[in-house]
Amino acid sequence: MEIQDSIVQDCIQLLKDLIATPSYSKQEEDTATLLSRFLIKKEIEFERKYNNIMAYANGVDPDKPTIWLNSHHDTVRPNAGYTKDPFSPIIEDGKLFGLGSNDAGGPLVSIIACFLHFVGKEMPFNILLIASAEEEISGKNGIESLVPILPEAELAIVGEPTLMKMAIAEKGLMVIDATVKGKAGHAAREEGINAIYLAVNDLQKIRDFRFKRTSKFLGKSKVSATIIHSGTQHNVVPDTCEYTLDVRVTDAYTLEEALEELKENLNAELKPRSLRLQSSKVPQKHPILTVGIKLGMDTYGSPTLSDQALIPYPSIKIGPGDSARSHTADEFIYIQEIEKGILDYILILEKYAELKTSNLSN
């Protein structure tokens, strides 16, 4: 298998341009425009909704299934530990430095290169490129806004830094606001019911809490207390204590089921901020699992969240780069990782096409 060197070099230059263009979540207008201009130069028709870019490699055949190739172009803000300019794409010792280089610029341009490779080639499925916005905040105007207007995906390939290991399951996320009610009183007298002390009882349970069911791929669901607020002045027994729970849920639970199990064990009133970010898992007999085996790819369950949580179709998460570098100071990706990522994405689609063709002929 060969890929044009010009495609590889053009996509590496695209990544440099993306790094040099700030694209915080909800502020991705300039990178969306940058991606649009790149596709125009490549004579690729595309659509733009908000700051999301969509394009088909070979048009849409309604008689064929569709594979989504998705990654995002928004970034978090640079942290205070940077020693390099986060918006200066510098290559040193084979590493391309810059904010978003690893998460998820490297996977995004690798997916774009893979997409360009298949332009004009007959395939047994439609190939849809989606460069999404607002992924870092799971925003309403990101991938979620596209699901109702796009064809159903037989498979979505989500580009994130995974060292090209194939994540076939991913934990969901639920943030819960908890409220414990006591009774106000004067701190100098034996008055009131201290809401902080009531909350401590809950927090002790949370510290040791174990969900009943476990997942084959993702292990245990996890709940953590992350924020607590109570009291207004030193001499008043507080009547309210509020705390926040971060709940990472495996495919053994829906978010609703995990919420009910917590309600059974805690005294606080629990209100989830959202029930959108469900866990995901590839169905057992899906052909992408066979593709992974044939290509000798490692598979695993991912503890981190991505656009997978908002895609209601079978999906895998895979891409060049390392999740451990995401959101860190002096973020980088190896150029070799991008080159290998491009080839591996192409191999995945080619092997998937072989399986589809073989199944149709049998």
PDB file of C-alpha atoms in Angstrom, residues 175-178 224-229 242-246 273:
ATOM      1  CA  VAL A 175     -21.847  14.995  37.022  1.00  0.00           C
ATOM      2  CA  ILE A 176     -24.215  15.123  39.996  1.00  0.00           C
ATOM      3  CA  ASP A 177     -25.057  18.080  42.201  1.00  0.00           C
ATOM      4  CA  ALA A 178     -25.879  16.789  45.695  1.00  0.00           C
ATOM      5  CA  SER A 224     -15.577  10.708  43.258  1.00  0.00           C
ATOM      6  CA  ALA A 225     -16.511  13.725  45.364  1.00  0.00           C
ATOM      7  CA  THR A 226     -14.785  16.720  43.786  1.00  0.00           C
ATOM      8  CA  ILE A 227     -16.357  19.944  45.136  1.00  0.00           C
ATOM      9  CA  ILE A 228     -18.027  20.910  48.445  1.00  0.00           C
ATOM     10  CA  HIS A 229     -19.649  24.142  49.656  1.00  0.00           C
ATOM     11  CA  GLU A 242     -23.746  21.054  48.596  1.00  0.00           C
ATOM     12  CA  TYR A 243     -21.219  18.746  46.995  1.00  0.00           C
ATOM     13  CA  THR A 244     -20.440  17.550  43.488  1.00  0.00           C
ATOM     14  CA  LEU A 245     -19.904  14.001  42.290  1.00  0.00           C
ATOM     15  CA  ASP A 246     -17.944  12.923  39.216  1.00  0.00           C
ATOM     16  CA  ARG A 273     -26.549  17.877  35.300  1.00  0.00           C
TER      17      ARG A 273
END
